[in-house]
Tab-separated table of C-alpha atoms in Angstrom:
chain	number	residue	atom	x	y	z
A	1	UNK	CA	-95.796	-36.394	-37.895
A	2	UNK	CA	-92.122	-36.713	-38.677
A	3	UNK	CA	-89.056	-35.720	-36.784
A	4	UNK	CA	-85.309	-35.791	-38.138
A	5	UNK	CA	-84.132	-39.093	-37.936
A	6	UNK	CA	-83.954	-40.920	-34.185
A	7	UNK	CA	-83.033	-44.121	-33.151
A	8	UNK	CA	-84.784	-46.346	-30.200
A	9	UNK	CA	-82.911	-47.813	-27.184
A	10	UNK	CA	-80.184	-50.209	-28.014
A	11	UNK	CA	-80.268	-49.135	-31.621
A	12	UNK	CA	-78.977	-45.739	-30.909
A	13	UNK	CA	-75.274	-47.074	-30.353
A	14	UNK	CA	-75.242	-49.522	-32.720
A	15	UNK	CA	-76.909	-47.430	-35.777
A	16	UNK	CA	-74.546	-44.830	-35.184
A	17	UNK	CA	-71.794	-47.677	-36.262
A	18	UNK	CA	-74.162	-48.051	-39.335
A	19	UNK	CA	-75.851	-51.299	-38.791
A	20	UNK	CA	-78.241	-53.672	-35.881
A	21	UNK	CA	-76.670	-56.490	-34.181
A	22	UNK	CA	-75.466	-59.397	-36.889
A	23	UNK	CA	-78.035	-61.744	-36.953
A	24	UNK	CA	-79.197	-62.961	-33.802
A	25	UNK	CA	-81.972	-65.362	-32.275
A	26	UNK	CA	-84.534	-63.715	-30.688
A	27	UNK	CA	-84.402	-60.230	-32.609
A	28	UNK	CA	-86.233	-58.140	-34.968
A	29	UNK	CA	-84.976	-55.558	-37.038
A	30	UNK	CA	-87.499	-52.672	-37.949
A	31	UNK	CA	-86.562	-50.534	-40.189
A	32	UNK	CA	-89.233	-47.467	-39.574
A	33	UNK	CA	-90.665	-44.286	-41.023
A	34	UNK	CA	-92.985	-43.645	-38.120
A	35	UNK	CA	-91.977	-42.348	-34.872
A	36	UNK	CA	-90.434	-44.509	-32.414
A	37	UNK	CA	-92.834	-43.147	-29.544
A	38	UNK	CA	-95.596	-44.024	-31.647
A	39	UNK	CA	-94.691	-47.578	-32.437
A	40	UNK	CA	-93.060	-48.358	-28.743
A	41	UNK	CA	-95.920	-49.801	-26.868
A	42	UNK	CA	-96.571	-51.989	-29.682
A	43	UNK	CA	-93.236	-53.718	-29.328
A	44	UNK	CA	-93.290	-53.559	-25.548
A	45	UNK	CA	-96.501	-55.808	-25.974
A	46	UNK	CA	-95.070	-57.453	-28.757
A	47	UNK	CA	-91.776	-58.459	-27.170
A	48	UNK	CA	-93.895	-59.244	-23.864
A	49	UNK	CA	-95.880	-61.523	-25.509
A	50	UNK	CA	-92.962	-63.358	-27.700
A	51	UNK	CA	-89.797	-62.462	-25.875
A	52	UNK	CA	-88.602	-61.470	-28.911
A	53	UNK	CA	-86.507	-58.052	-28.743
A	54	UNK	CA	-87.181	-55.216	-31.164
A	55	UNK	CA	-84.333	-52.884	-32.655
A	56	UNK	CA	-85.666	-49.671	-34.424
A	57	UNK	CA	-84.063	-47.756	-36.957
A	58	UNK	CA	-86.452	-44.690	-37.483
A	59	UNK	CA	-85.728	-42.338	-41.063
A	60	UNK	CA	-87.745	-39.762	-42.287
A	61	UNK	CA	-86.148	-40.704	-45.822
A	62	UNK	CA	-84.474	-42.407	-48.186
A	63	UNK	CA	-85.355	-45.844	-46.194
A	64	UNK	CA	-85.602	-47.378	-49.992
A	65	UNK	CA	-82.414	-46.140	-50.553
A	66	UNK	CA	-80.328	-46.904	-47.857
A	67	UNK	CA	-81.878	-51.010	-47.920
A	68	UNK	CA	-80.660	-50.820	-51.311
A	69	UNK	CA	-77.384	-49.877	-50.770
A	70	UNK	CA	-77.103	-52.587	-48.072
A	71	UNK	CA	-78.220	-55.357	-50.574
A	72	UNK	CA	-77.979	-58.689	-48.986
A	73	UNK	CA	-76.598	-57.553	-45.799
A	74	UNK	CA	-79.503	-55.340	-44.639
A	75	UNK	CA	-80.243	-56.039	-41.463
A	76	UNK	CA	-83.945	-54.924	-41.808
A	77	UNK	CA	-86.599	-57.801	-40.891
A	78	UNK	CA	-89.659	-55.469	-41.382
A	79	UNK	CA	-90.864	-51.989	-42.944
A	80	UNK	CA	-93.206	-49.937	-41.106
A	81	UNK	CA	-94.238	-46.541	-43.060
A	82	UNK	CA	-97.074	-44.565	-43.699
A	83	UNK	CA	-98.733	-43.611	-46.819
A	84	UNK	CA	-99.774	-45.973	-49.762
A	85	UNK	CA	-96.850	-44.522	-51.534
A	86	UNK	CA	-94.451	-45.210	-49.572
A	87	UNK	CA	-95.576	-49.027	-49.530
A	88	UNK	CA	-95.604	-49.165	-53.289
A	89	UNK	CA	-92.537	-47.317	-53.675
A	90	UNK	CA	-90.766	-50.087	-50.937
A	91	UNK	CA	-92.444	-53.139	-53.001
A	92	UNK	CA	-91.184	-51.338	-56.424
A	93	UNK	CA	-87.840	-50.527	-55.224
A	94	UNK	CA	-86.988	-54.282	-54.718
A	95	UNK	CA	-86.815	-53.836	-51.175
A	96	UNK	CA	-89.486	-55.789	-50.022
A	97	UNK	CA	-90.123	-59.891	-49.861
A	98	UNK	CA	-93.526	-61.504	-50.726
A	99	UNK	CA	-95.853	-62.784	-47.851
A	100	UNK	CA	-98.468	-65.653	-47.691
A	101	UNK	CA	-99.765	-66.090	-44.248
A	102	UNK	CA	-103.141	-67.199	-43.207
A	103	UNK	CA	-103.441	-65.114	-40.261
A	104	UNK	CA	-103.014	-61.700	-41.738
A	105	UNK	CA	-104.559	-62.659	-44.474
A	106	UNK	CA	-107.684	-63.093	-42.595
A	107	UNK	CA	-107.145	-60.130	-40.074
A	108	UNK	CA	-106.201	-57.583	-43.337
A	109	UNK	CA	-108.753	-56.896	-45.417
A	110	UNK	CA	-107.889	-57.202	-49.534
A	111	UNK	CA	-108.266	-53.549	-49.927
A	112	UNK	CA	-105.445	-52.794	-47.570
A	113	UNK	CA	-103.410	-55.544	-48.532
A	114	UNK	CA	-101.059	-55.707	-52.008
A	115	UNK	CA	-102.510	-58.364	-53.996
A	116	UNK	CA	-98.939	-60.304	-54.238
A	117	UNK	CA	-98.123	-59.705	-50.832
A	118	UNK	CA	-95.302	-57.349	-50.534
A	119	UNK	CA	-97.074	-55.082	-48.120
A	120	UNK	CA	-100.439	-54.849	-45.789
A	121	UNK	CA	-102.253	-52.232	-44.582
A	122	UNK	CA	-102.154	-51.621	-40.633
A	123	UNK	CA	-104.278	-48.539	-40.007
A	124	UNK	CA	-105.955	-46.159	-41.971
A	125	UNK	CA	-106.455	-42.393	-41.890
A	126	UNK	CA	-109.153	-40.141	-43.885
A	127	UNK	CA	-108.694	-37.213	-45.488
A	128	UNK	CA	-111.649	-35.208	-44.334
A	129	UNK	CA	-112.782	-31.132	-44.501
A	130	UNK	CA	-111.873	-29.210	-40.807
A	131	UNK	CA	-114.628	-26.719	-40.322
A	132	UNK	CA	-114.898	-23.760	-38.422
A	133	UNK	CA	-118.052	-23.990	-35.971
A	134	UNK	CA	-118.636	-21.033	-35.556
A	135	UNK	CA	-118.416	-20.330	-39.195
A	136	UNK	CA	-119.561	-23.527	-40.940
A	137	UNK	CA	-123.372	-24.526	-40.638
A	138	UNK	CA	-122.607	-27.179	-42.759
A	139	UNK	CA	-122.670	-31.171	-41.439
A	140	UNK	CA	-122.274	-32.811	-44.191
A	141	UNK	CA	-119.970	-31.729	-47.737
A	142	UNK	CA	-118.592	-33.388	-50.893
A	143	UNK	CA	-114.867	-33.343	-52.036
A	144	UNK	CA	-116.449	-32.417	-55.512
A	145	UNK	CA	-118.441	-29.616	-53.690
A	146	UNK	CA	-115.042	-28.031	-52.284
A	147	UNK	CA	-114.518	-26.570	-56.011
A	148	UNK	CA	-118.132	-24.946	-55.583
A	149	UNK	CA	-117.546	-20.604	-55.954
A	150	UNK	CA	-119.366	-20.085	-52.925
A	151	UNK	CA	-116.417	-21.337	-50.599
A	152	UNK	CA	-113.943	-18.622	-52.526
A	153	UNK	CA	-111.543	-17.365	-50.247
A	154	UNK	CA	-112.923	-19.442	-47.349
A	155	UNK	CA	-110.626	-22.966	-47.803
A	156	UNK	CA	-107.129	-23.647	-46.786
A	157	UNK	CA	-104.654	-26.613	-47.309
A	158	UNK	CA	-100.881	-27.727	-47.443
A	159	UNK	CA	-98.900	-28.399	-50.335
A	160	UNK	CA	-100.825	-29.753	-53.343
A	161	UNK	CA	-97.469	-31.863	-53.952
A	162	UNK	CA	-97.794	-33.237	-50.464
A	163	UNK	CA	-98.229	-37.204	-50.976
A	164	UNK	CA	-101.593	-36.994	-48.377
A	165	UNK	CA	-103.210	-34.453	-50.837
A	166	UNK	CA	-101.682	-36.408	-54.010
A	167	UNK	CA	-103.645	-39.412	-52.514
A	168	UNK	CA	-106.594	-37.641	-52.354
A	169	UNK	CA	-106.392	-35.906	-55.767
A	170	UNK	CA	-105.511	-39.543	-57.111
A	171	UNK	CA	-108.691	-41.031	-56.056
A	172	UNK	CA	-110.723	-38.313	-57.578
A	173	UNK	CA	-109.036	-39.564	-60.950
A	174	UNK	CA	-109.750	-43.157	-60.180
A	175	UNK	CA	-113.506	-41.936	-59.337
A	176	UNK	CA	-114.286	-39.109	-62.299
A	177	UNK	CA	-111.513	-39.628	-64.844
A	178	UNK	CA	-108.385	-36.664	-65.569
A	179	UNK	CA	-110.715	-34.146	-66.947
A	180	UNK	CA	-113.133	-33.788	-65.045
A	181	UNK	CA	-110.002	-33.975	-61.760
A	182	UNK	CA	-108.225	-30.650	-63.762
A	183	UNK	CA	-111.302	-28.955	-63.699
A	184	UNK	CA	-112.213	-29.712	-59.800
A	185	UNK	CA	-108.465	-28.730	-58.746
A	186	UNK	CA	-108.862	-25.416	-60.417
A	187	UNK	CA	-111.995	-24.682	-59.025
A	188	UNK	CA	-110.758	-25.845	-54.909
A	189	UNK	CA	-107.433	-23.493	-55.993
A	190	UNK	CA	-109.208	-20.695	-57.197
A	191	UNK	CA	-111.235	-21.055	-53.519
A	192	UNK	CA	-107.833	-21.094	-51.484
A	193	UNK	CA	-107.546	-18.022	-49.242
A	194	UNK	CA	-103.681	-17.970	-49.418
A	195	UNK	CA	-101.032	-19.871	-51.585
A	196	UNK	CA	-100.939	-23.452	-49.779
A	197	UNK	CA	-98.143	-24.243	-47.063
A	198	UNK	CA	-97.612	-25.138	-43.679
A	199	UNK	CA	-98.742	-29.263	-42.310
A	200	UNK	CA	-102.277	-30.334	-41.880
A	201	UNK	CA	-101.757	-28.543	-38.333
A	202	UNK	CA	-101.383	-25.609	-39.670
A	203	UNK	CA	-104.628	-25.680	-41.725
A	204	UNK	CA	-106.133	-25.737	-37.919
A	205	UNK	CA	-104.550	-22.918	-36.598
A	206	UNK	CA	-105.498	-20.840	-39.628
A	207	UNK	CA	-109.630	-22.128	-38.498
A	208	UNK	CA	-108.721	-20.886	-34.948
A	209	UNK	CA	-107.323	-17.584	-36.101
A	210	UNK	CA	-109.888	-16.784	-38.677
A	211	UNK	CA	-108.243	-16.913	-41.763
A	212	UNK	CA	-110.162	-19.778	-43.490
A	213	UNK	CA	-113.257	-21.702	-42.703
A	214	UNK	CA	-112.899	-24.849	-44.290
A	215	UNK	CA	-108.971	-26.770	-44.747
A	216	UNK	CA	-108.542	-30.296	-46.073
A	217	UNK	CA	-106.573	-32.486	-43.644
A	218	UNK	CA	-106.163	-35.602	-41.678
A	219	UNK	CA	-108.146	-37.142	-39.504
A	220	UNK	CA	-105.293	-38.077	-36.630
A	221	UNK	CA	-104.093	-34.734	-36.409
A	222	UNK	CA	-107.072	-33.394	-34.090
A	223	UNK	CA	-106.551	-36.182	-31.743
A	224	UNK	CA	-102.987	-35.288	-31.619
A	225	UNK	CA	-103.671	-31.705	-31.171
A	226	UNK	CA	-106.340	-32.782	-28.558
A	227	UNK	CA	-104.055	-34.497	-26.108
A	228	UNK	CA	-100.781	-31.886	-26.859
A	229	UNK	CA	-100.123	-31.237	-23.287
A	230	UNK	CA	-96.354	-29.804	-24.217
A	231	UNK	CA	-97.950	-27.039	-26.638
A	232	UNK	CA	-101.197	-26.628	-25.243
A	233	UNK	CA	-102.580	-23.644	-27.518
A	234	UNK	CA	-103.116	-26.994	-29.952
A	235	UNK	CA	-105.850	-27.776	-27.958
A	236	UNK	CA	-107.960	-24.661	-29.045
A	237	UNK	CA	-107.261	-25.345	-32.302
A	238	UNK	CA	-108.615	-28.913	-32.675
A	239	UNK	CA	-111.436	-27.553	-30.432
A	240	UNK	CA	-112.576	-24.306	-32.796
A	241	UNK	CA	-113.247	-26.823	-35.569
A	242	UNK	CA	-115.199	-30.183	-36.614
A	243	UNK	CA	-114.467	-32.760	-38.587
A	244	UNK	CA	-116.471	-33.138	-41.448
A	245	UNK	CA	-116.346	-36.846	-43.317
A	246	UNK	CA	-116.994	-35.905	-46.741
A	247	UNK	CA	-119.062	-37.883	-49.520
A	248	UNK	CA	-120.506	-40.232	-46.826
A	249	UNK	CA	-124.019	-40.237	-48.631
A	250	UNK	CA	-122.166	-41.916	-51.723
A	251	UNK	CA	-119.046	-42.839	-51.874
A	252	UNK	CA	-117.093	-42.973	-49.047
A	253	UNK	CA	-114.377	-40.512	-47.307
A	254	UNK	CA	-110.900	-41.108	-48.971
A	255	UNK	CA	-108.198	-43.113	-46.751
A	256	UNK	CA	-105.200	-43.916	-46.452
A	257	UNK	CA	-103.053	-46.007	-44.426
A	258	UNK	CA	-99.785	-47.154	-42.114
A	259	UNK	CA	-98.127	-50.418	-43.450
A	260	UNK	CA	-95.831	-53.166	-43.241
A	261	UNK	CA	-94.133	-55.041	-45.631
A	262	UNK	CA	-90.833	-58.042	-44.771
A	263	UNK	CA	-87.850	-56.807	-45.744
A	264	UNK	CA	-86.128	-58.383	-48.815
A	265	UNK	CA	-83.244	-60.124	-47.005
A	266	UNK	CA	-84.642	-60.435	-43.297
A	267	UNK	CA	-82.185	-62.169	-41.483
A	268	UNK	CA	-84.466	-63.314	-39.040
A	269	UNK	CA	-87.519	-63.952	-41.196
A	270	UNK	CA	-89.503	-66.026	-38.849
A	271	UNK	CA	-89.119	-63.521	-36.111
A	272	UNK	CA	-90.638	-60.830	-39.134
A	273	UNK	CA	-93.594	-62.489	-39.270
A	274	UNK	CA	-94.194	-63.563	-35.938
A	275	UNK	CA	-94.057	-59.472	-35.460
A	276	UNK	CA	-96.529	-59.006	-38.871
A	277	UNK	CA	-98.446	-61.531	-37.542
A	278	UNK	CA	-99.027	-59.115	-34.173
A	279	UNK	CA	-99.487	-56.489	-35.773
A	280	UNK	CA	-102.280	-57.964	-37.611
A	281	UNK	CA	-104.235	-59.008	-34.519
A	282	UNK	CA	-106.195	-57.902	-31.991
A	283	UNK	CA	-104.186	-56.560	-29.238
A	284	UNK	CA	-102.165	-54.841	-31.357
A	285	UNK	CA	-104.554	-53.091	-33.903
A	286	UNK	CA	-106.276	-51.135	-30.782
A	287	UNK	CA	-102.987	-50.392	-29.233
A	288	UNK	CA	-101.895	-48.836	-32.430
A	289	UNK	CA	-105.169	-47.093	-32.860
A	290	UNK	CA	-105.097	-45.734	-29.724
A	291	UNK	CA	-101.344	-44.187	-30.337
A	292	UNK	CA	-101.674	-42.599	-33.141
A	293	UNK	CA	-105.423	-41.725	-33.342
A	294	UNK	CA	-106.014	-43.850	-36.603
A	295	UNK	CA	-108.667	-46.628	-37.632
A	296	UNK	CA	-107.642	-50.036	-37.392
A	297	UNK	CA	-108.097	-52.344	-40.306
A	298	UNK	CA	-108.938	-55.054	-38.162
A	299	UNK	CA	-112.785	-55.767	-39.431
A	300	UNK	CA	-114.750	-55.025	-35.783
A	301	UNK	CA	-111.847	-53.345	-34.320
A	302	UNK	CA	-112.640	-50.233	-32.476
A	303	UNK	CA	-110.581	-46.519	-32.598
A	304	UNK	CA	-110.114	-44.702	-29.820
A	305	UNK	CA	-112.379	-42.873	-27.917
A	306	UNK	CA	-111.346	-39.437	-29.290
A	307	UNK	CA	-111.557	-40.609	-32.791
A	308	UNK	CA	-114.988	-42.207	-32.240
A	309	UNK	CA	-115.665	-38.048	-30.970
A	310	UNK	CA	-115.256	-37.613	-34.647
A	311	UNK	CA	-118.019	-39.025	-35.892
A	312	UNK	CA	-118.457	-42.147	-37.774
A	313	UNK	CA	-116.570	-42.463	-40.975
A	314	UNK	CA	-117.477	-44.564	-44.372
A	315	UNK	CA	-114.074	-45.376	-45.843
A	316	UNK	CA	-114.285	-45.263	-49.642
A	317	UNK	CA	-113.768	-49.150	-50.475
A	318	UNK	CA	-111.553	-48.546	-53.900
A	319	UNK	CA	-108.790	-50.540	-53.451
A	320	UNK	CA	-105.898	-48.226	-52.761
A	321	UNK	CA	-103.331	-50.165	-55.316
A	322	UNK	CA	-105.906	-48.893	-57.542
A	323	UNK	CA	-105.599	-45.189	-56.599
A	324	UNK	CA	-101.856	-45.346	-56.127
A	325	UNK	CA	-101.993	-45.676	-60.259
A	326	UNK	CA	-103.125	-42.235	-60.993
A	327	UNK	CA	-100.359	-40.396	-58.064
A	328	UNK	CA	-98.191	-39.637	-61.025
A	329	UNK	CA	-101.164	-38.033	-63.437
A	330	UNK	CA	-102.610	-36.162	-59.864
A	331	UNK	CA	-98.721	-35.016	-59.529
A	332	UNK	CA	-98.703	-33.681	-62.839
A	333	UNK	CA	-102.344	-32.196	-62.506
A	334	UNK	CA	-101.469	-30.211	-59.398
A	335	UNK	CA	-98.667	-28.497	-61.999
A	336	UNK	CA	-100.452	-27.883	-64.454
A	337	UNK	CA	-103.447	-26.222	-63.089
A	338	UNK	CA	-100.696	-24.139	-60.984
A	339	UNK	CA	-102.136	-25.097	-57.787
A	340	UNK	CA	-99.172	-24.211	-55.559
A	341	UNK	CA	-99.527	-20.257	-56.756
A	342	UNK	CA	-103.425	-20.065	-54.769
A	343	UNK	CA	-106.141	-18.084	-56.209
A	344	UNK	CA	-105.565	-16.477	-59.895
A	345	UNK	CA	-109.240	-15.809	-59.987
């Protein structure tokens, strides 16, 4: 869901000189690797409610990078991103400031928090299986039973190097151990109908037009492609497939999430967490639901509509810290078994 990089309102001028305002009362500085249309009507509440204005710096990279390189004069207050990776790679990059706060402590639950603070978990995404209904009498599947021979040539998916799918292959190592994940990602490659590419998107389009049955992809894509009124052929995509939540009978469906973390050398630190604390709340954890067709964290919170037309899902309750450890071993797995190169039985 990434563009090139884009800059909101005021920022635009100003970033294009390199840098927000100097420190100033009554500002934020967000720093952002989601989309500013996504993330807008959050800070039009937020800055309605506070009065506080909102500069956003949107990147679709190197945000650790760049707040490095900026050191002490970074003008970033706050870190939004998506992907547990991202969050880890922000808190072990040095570009992120510890947090102790009662009321996102209590709004967050530990799961979707980092245990020392440096980031917290804002909504959450699963990785579930798209089936074709016309083609798919299946309700209910596995991840383990997506290896099964009897879905060869039927299944297709992006990039195994793709951090959603190294997420997902990380948390079957935290769940069965690195053996028993090498055999299960040979098995799902040897059932890909093509070599993986394309976005989750794509996976649905490939459903539509016949070429697979079964793809492996996230959850807030369909209610993007749902309500695409600019490329409306999206539309028959979401709508020639279901979304199936797999291991719900055990386990839980793998997730993963949108963050934020405080910036390392936020000049204006209490207006951070005055916007963290937001975030964390009510008001704002259905607003963002509702743009970007994710879960809130919130315990009690409710999605959207549309995602609620999914189904219900049981998020697997692993903490995520814990399956961010094994990203590197899944990275090296999807090498190894030569997952990129499709079928080679």
């Amino acid at each position: 869901m990434h563009k090139t990089a884009s800059i909101t309102s005021l920022a635009a001028t100003l970033a294009l000189l390199g840098a927000f305002p100097a420190l100033a009362d009554g500002e934020v500085n967000i720093y952002s690797y989601r989309q500013p249309e996504l993330i807008q009507p959050l800070l039009d509440a937020f800055t309605k409610e506070t009065g506080i204005k909102t500069n956003v710096l949107f990147l679709d990279k190197g945000l650790v990078e760049r707040m490095t390189a900026e050191g002490e004069n970074s003008p970033a207050d706050v870190i939004l991103t998506v992907d547990i990776a991202r969050l880890t790679e922000a808190k072990d990059g040095g570009v992120t400031q510890a947090v102790s706060d009662e009321t996102i402590n209590k709004d967050i639950p530990a799961n979707f928090r980092d245990p020392e603070g440096n980031w917290f978990g804002l909504t959450t995404r699963g990785r579930v299986v798209y089936a074709s209904k016309e083609r798919v009498k299946e309700t209910a599947i596995t991840y383990e039973e997506l290896a099964d021979p009897k879905w060869k040539g039927k299944i297709c998916m992006r990039d195994g190097q793709h951090s959603y799918n190294i997420g997902l292959i990380a948390s079957m190592i935290a769940h069965h151990g690195a053996d028993y994940t090498e055999k299960w990602l040979t098995g799902l490659k040897n059932n890909l109908v093509t070599k993986p590419n394309g976005s989750d998107r794509s996976q649905a389009k490939a459903i539509f037009a016949g070429e697979c049955d079964l793809a492996i992809a996230n959850t807030y894509y369909v209610g993007v492609m749902m309500t695409n009124d600019k490329e409306p052929e999206q539309k028959d995509w979401a709508n020639s497939l279901r979304v199936i939540f797999p291991n719900t009978a055990d386990r839980g469906t793998h997730v993963n999430i949108s963050g934020m973390a405080m910036a390392k050398n936020a000049p204006n630190k209490d207006n951070a967490l005055k916007l963290m604390q937001f975030l964390s709340e009510g008001e704002a954890q259905k607003i963002y639901a509702e743009q970007v067709f994710e879960y809130p964290v919130l315990p009690g919170a409710e999605p959207s509509a549309i995602v609620k037309g999914f189904g219900t899902i049981k998020p697997d309750t692993l903490p995520l810290t814990e399956i961010a450890k094994n990203r590197k071993q899944a990275s090296e797995l999807v090498d190894k078994v030569g997952f990129n190169e499709g079928a080679t039985e």
